[in-house]
PDB file of N, CA and C in Angstrom:
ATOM      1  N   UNK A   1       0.848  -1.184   0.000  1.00 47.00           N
ATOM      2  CA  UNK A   1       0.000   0.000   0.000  1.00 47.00           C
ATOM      3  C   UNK A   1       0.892   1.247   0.000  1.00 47.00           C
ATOM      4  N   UNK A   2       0.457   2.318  -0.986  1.00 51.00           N
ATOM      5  CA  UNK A   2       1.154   3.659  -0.858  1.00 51.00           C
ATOM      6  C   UNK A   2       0.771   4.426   0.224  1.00 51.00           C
ATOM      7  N   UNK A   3       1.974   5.044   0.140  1.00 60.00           N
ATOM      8  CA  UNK A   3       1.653   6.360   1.349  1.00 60.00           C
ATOM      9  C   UNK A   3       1.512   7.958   1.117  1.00 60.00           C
ATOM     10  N   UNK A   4       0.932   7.915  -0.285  1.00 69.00           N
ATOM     11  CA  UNK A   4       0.825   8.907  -1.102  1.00 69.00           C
ATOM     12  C   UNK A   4      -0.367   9.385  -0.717  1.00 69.00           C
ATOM     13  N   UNK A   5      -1.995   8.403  -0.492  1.00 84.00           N
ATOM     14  CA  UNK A   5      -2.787   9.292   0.389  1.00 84.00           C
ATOM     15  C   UNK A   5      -2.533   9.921   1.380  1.00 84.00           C
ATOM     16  N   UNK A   6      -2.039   9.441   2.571  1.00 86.00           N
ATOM     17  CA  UNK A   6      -1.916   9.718   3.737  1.00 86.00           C
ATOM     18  C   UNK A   6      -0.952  11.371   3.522  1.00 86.00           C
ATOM     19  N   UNK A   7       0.371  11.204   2.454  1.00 87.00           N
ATOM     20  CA  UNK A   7       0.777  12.620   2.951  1.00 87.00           C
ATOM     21  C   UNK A   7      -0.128  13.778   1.801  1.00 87.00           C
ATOM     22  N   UNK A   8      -0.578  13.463   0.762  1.00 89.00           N
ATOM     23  CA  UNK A   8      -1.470  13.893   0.694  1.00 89.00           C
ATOM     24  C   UNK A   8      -2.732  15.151   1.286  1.00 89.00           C
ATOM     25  N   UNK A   9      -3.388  13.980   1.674  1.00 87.00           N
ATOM     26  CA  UNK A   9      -4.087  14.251   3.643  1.00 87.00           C
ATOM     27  C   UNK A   9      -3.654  15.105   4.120  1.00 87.00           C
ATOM     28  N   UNK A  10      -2.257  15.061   4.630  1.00 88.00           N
ATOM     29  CA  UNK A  10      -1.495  16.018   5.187  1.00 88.00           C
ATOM     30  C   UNK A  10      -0.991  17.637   4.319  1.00 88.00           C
ATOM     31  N   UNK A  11      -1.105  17.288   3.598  1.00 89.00           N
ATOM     32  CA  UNK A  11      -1.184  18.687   2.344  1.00 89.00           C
ATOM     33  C   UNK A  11      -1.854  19.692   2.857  1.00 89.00           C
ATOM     34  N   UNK A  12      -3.393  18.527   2.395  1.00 86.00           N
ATOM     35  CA  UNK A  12      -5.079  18.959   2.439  1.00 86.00           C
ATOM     36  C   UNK A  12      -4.914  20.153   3.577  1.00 86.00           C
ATOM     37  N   UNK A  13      -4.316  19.147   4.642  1.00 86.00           N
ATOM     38  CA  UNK A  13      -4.751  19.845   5.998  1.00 86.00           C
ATOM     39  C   UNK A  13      -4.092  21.276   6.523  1.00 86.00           C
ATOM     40  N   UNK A  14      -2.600  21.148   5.473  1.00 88.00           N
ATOM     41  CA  UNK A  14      -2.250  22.100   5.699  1.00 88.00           C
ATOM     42  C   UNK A  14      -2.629  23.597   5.310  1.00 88.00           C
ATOM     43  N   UNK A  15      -2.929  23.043   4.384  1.00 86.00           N
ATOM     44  CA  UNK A  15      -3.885  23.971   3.762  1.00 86.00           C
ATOM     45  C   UNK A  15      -5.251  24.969   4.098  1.00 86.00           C
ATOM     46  N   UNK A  16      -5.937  23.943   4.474  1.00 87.00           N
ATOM     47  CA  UNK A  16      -7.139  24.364   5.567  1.00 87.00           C
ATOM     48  C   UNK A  16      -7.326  24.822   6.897  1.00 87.00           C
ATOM     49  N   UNK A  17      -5.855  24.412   7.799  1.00 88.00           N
ATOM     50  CA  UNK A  17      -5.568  25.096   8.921  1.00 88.00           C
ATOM     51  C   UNK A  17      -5.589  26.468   8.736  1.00 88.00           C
ATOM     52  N   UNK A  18      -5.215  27.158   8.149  1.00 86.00           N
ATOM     53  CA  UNK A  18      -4.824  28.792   8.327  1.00 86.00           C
ATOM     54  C   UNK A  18      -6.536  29.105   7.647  1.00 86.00           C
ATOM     55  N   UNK A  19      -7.169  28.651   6.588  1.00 93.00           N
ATOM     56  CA  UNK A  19      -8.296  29.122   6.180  1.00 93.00           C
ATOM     57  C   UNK A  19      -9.365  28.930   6.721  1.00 93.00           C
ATOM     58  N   UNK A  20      -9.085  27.884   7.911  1.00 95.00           N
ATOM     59  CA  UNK A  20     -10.662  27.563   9.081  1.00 95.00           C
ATOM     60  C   UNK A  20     -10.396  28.442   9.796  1.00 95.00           C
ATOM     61  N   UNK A  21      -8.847  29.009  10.309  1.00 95.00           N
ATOM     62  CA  UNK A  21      -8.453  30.311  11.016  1.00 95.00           C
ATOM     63  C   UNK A  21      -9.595  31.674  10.711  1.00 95.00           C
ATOM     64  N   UNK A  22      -9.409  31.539   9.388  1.00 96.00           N
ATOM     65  CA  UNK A  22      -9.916  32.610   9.307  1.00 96.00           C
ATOM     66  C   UNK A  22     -11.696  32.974   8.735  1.00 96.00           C
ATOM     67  N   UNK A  23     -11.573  31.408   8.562  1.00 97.00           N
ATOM     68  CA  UNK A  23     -13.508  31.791   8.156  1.00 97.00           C
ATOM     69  C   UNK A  23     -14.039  31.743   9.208  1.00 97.00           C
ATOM     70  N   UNK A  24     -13.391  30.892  10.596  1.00 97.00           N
ATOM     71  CA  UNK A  24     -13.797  31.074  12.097  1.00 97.00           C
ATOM     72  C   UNK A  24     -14.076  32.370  12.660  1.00 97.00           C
ATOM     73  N   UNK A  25     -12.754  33.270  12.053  1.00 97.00           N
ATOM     74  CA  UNK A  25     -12.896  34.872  12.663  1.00 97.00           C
ATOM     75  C   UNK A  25     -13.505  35.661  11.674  1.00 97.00           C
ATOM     76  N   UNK A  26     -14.109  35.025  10.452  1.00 97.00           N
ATOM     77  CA  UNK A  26     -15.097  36.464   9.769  1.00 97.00           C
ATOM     78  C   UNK A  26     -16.270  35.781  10.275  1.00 97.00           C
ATOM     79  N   UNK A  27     -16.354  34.282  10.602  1.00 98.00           N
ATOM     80  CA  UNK A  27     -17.887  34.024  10.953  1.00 98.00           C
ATOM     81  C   UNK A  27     -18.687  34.379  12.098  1.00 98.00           C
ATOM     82  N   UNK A  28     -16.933  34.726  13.182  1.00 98.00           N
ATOM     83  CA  UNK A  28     -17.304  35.407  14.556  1.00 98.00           C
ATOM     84  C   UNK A  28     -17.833  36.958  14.796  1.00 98.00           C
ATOM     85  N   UNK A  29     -17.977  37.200  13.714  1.00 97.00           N
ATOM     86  CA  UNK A  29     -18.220  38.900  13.743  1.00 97.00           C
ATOM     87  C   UNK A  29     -19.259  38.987  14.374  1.00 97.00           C
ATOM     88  N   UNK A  30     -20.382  38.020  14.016  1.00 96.00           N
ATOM     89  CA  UNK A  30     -21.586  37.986  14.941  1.00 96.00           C
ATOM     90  C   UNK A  30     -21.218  36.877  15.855  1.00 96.00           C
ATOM     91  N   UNK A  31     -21.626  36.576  17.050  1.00 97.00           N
ATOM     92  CA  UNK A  31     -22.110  35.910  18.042  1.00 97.00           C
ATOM     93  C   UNK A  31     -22.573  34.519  17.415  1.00 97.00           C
ATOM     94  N   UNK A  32     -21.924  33.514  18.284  1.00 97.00           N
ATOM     95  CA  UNK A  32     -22.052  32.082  17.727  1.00 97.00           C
ATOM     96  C   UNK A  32     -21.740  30.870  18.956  1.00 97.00           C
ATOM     97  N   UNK A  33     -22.646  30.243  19.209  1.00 96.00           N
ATOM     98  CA  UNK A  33     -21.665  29.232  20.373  1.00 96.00           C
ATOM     99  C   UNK A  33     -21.622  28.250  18.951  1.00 96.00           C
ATOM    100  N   UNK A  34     -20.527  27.016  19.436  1.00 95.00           N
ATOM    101  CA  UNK A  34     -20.415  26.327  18.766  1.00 95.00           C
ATOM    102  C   UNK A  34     -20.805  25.442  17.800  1.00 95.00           C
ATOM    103  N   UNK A  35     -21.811  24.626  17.975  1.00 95.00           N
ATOM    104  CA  UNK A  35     -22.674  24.395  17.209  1.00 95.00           C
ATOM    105  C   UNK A  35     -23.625  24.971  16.536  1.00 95.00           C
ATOM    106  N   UNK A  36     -23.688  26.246  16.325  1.00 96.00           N
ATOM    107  CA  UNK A  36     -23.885  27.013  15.383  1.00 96.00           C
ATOM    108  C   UNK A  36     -23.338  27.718  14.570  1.00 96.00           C
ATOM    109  N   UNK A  37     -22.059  27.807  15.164  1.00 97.00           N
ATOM    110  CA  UNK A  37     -20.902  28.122  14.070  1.00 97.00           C
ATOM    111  C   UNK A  37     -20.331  27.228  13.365  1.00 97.00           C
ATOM    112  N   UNK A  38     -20.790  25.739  13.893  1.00 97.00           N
ATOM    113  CA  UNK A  38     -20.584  24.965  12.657  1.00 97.00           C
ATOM    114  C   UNK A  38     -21.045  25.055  11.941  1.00 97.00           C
ATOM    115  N   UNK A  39     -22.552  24.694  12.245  1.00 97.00           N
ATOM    116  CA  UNK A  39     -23.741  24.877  11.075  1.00 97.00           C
ATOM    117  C   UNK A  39     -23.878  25.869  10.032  1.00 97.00           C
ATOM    118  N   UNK A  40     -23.514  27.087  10.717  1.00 97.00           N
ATOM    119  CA  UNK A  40     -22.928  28.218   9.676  1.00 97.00           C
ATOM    120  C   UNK A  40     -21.848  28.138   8.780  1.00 97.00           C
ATOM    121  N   UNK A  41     -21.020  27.280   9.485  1.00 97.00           N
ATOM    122  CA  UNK A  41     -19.762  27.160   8.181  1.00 97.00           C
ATOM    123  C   UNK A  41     -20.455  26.334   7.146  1.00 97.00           C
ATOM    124  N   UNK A  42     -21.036  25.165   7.809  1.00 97.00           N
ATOM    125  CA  UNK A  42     -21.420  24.138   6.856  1.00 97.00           C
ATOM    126  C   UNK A  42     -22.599  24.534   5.788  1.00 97.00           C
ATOM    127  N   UNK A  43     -23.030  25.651   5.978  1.00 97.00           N
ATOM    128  CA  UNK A  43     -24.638  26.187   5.515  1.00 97.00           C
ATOM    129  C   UNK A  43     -23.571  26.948   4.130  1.00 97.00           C
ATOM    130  N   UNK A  44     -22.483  27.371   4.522  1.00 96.00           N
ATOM    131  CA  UNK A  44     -21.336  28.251   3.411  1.00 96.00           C
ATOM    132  C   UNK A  44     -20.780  27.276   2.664  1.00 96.00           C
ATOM    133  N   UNK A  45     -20.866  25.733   2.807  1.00 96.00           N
ATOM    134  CA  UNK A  45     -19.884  24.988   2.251  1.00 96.00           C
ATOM    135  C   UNK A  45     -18.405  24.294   2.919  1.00 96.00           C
ATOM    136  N   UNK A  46     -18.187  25.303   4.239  1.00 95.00           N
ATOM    137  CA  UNK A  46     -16.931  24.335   5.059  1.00 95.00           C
ATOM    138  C   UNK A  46     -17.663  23.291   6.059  1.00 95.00           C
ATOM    139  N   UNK A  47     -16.894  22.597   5.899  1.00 94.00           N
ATOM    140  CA  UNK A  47     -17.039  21.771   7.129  1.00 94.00           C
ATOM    141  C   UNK A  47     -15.828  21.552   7.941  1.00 94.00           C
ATOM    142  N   UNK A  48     -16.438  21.722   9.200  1.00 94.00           N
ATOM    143  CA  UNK A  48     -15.276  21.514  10.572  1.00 94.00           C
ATOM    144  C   UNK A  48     -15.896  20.521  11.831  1.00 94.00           C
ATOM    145  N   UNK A  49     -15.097  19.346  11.788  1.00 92.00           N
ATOM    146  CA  UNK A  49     -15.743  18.539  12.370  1.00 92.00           C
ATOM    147  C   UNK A  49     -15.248  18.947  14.152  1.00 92.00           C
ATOM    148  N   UNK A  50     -15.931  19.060  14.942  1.00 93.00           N
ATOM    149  CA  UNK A  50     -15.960  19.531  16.771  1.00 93.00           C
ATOM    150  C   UNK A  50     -14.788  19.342  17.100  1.00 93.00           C
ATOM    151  N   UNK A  51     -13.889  17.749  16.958  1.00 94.00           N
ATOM    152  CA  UNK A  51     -12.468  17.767  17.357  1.00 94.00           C
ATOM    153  C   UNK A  51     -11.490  19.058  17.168  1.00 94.00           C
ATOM    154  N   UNK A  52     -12.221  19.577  15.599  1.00 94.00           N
ATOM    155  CA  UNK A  52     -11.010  20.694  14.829  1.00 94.00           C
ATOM    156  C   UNK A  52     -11.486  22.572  15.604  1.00 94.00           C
ATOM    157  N   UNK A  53     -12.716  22.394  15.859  1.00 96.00           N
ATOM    158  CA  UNK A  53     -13.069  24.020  16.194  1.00 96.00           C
ATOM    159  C   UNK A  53     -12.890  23.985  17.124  1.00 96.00           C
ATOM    160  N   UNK A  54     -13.608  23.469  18.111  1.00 96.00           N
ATOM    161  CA  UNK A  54     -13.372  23.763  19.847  1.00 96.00           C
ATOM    162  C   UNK A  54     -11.639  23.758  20.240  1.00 96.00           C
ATOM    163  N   UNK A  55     -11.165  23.110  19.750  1.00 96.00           N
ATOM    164  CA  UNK A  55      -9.616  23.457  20.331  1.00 96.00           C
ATOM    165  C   UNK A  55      -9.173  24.605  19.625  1.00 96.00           C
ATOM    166  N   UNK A  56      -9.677  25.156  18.382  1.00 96.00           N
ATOM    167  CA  UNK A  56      -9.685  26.408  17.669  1.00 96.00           C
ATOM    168  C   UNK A  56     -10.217  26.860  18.159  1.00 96.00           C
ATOM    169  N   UNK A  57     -11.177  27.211  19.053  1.00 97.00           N
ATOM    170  CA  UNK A  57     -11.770  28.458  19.323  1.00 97.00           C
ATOM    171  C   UNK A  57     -11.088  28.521  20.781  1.00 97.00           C
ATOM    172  N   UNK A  58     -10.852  27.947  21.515  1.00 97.00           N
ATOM    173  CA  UNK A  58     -10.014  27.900  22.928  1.00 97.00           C
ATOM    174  C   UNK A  58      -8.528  28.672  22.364  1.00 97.00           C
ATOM    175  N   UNK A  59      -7.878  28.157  21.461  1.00 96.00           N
ATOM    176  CA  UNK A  59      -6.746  28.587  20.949  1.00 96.00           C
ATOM    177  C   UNK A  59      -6.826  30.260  20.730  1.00 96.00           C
ATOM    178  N   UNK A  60      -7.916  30.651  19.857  1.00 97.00           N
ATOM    179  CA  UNK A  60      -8.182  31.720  19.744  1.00 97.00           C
ATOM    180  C   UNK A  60      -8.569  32.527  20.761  1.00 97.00           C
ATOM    181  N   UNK A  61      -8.748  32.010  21.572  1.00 97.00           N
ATOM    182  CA  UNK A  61      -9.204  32.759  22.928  1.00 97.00           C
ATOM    183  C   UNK A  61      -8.095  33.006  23.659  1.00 97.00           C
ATOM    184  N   UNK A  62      -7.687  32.040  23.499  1.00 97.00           N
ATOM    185  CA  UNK A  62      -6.147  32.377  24.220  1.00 97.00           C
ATOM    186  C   UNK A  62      -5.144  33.372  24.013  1.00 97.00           C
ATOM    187  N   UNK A  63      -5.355  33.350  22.739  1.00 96.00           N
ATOM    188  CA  UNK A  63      -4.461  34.299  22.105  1.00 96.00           C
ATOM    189  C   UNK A  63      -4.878  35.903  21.906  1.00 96.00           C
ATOM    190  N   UNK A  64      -5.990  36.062  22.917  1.00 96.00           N
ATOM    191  CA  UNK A  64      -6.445  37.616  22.842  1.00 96.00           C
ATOM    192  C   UNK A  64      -7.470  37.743  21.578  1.00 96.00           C
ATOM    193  N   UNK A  65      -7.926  36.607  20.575  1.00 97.00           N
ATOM    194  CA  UNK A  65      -8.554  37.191  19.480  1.00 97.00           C
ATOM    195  C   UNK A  65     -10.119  36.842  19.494  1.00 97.00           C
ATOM    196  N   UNK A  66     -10.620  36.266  20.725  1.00 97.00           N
ATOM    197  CA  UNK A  66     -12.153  36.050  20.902  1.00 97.00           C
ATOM    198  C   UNK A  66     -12.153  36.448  22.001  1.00 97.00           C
ATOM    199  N   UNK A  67     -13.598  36.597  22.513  1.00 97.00           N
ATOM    200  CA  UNK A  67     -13.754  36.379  23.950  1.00 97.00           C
ATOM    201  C   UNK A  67     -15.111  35.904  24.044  1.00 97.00           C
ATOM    202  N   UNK A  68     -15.290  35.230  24.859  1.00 97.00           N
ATOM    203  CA  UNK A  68     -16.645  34.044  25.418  1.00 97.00           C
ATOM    204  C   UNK A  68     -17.344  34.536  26.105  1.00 97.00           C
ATOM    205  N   UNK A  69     -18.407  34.104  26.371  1.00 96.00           N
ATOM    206  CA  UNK A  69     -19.243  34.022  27.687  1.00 96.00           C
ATOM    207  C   UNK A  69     -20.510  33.184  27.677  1.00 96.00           C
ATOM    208  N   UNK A  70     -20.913  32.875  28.615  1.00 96.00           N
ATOM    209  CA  UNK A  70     -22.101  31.717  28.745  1.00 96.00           C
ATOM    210  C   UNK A  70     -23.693  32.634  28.704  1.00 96.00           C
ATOM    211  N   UNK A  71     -24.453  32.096  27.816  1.00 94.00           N
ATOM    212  CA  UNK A  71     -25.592  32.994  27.780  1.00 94.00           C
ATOM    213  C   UNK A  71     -26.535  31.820  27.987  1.00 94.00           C
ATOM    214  N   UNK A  72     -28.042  32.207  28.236  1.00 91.00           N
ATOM    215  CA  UNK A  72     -28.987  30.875  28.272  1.00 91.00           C
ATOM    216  C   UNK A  72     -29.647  31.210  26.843  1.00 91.00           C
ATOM    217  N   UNK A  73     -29.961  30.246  25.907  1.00 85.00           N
ATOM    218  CA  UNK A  73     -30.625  30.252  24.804  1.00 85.00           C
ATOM    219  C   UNK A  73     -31.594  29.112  25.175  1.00 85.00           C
ATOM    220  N   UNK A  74     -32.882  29.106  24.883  1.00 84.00           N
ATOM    221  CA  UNK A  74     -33.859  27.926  24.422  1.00 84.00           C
ATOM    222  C   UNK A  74     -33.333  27.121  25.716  1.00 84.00           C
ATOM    223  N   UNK A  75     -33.470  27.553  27.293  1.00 89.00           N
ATOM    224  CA  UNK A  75     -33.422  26.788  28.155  1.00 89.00           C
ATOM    225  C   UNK A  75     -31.835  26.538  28.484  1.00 89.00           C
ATOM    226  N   UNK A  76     -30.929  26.085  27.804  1.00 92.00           N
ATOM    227  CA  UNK A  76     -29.727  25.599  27.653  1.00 92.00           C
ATOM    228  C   UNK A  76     -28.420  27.164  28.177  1.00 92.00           C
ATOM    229  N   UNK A  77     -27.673  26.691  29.025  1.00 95.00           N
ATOM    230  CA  UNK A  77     -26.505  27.589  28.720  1.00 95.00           C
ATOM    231  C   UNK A  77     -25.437  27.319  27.614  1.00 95.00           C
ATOM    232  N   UNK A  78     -25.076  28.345  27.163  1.00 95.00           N
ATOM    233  CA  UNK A  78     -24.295  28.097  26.116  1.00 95.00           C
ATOM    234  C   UNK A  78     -23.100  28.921  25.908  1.00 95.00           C
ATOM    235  N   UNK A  79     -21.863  28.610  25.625  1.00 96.00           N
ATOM    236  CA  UNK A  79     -20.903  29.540  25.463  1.00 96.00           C
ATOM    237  C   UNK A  79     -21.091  30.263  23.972  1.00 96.00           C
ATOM    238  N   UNK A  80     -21.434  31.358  24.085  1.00 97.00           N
ATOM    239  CA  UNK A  80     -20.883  32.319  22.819  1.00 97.00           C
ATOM    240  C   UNK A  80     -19.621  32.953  22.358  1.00 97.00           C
ATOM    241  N   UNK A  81     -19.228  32.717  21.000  1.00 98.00           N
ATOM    242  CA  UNK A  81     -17.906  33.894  20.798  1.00 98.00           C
ATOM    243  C   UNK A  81     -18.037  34.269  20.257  1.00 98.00           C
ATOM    244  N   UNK A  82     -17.423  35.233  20.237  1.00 98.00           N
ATOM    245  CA  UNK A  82     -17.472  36.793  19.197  1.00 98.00           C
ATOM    246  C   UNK A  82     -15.749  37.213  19.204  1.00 98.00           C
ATOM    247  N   UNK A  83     -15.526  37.963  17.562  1.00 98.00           N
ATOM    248  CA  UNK A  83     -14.110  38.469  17.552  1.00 98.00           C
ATOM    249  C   UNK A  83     -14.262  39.373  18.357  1.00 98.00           C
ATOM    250  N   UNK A  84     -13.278  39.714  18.770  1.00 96.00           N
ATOM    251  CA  UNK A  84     -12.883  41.123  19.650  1.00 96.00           C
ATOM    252  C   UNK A  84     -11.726  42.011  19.221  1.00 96.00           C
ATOM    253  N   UNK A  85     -11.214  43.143  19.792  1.00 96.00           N
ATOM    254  CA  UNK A  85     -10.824  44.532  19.366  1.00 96.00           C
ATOM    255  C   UNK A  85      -9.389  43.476  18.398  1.00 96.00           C
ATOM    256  N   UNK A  86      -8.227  42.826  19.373  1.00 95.00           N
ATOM    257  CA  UNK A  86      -7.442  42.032  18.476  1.00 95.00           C
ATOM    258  C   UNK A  86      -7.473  40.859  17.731  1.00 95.00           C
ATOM    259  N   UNK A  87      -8.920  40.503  17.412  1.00 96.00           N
ATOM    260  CA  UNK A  87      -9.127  39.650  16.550  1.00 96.00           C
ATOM    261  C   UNK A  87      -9.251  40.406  15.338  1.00 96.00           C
ATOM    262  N   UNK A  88      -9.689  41.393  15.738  1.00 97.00           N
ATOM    263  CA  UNK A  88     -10.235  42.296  14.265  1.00 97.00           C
ATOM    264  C   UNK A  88      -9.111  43.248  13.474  1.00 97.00           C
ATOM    265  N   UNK A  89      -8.267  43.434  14.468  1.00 96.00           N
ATOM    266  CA  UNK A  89      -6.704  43.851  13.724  1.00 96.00           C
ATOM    267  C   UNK A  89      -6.225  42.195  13.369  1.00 96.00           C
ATOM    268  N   UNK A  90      -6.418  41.098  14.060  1.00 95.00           N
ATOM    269  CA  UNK A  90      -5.780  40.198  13.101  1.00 95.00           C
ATOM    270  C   UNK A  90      -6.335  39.624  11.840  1.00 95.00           C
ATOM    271  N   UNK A  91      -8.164  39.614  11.727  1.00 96.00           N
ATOM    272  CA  UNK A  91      -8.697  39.286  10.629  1.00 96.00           C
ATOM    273  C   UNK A  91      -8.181  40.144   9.762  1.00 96.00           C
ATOM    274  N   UNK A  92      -8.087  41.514   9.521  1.00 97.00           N
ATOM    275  CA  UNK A  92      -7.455  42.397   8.686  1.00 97.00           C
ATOM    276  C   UNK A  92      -6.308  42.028   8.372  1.00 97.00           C
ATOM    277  N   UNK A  93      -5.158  41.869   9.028  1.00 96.00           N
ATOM    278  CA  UNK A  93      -4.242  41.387   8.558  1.00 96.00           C
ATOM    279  C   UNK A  93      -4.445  39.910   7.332  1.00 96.00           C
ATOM    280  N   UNK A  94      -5.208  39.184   8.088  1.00 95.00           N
ATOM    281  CA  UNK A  94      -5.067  37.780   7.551  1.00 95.00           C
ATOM    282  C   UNK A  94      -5.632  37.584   6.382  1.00 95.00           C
ATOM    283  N   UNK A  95      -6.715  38.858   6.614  1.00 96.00           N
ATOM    284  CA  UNK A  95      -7.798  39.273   5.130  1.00 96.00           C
ATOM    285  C   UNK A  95      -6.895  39.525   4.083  1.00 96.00           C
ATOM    286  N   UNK A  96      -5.947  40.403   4.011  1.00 96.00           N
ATOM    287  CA  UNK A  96      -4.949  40.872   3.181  1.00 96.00           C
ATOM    288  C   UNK A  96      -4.327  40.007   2.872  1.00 96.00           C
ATOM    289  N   UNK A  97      -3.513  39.381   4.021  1.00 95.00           N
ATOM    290  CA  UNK A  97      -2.461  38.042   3.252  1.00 95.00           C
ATOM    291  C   UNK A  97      -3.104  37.617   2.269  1.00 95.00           C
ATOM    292  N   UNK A  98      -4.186  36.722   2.688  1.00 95.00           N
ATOM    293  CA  UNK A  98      -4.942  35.669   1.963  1.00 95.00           C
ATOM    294  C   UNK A  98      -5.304  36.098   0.573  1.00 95.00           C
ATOM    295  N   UNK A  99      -5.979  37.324   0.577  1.00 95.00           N
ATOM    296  CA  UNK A  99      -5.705  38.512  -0.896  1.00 95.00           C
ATOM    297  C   UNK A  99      -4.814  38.276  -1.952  1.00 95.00           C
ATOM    298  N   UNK A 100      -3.662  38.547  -1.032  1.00 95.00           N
ATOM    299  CA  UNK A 100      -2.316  38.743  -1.999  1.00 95.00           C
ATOM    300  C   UNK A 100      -2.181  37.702  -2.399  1.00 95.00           C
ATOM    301  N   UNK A 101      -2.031  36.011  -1.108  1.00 94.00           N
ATOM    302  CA  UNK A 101      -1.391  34.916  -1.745  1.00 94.00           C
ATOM    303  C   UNK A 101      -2.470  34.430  -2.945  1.00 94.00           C
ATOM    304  N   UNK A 102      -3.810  34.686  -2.892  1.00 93.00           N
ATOM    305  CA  UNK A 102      -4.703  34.139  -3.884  1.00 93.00           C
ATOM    306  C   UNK A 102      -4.295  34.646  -4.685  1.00 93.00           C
ATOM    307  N   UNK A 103      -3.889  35.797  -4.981  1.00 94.00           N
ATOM    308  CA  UNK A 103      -3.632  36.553  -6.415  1.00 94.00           C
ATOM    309  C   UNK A 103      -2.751  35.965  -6.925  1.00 94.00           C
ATOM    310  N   UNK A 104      -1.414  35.715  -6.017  1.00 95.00           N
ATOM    311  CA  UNK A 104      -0.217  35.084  -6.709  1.00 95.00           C
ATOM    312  C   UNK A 104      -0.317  33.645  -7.151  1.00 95.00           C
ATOM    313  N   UNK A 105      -1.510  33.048  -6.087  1.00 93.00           N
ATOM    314  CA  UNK A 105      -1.947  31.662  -6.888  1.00 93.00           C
ATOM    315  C   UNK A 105      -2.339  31.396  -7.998  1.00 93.00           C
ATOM    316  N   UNK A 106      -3.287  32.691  -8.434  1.00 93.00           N
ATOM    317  CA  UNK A 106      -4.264  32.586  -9.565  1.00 93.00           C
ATOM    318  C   UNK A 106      -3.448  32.919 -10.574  1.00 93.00           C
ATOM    319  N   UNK A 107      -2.338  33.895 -10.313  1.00 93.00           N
ATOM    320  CA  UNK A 107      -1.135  34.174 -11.664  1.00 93.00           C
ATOM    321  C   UNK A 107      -0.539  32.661 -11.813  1.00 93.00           C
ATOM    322  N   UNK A 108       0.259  32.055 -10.730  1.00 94.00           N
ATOM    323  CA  UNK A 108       0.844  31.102 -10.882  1.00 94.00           C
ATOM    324  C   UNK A 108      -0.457  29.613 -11.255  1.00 94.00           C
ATOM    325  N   UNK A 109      -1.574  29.662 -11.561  1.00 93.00           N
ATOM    326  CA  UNK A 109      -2.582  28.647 -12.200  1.00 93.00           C
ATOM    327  C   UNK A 109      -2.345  29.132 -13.443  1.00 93.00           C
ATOM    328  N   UNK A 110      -2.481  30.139 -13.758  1.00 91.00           N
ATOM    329  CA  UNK A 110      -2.863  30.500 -15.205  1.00 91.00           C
ATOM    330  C   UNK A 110      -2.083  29.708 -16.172  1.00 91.00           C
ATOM    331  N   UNK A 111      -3.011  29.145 -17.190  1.00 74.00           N
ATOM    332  CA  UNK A 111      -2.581  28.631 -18.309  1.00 74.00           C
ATOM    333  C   UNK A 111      -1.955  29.538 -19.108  1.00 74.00           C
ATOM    334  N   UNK A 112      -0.847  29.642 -19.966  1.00 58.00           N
ATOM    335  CA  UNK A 112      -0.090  30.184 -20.767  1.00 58.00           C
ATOM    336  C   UNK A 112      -0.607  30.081 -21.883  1.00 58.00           C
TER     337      UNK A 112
END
């Protein structure tokens, strides 16, 4: 058996790490506990399975670019997040990168 899927896989993923980064923090602009910010990604076309966000959104919290809190919805408490003041200087930043490197992707696709 090859091992050409598997690093593959690992490509994929690398790939999608920095871009769940950031559809996490434009999707946080509004208020979301978790399972609805899946559903929202997934309603756009991403999917992020619970193992991959919740340690992403803890991560992000950590790092000054969300902040939480427990609200009651429909009976249930629930943690909500939302970007905050340095999430939103980092979505900007990350908005731009992602800009530029697409551009240089789409030059470097182009058929000749």
């Amino acid at each position: 058996m090859t091992k050409a899927p598997e690093k593959l896989d690992r490509l994929v993923m690398e790939v999608r790490r920095g871009a769940l980064t950031l559809a996490v923090l434009l999707a946080l602009r509004e208020p979301h506990y978790g399972y609805s910010l899946r559903k929202g990604l997934l309603a756009k076309g991403l999917e992020i399975d619970e193992g991959t966000l919740y340690p992403l959104l803890r991560r992000l919290e950590d790092q000054g670019l969300l902040r939480s809190e427990w609200q009651q919805e429909d009976g249930r408490k629930r943690r909500f997040y939302q970007i905050d003041a340095g999430g939103e200087i980092a979505l900007a930043e990350m908005q731009s990168e992602w800009q530029s490197l697409n551009d240089v992707i789409g030059q470097l696709a182009e058929k000749d």
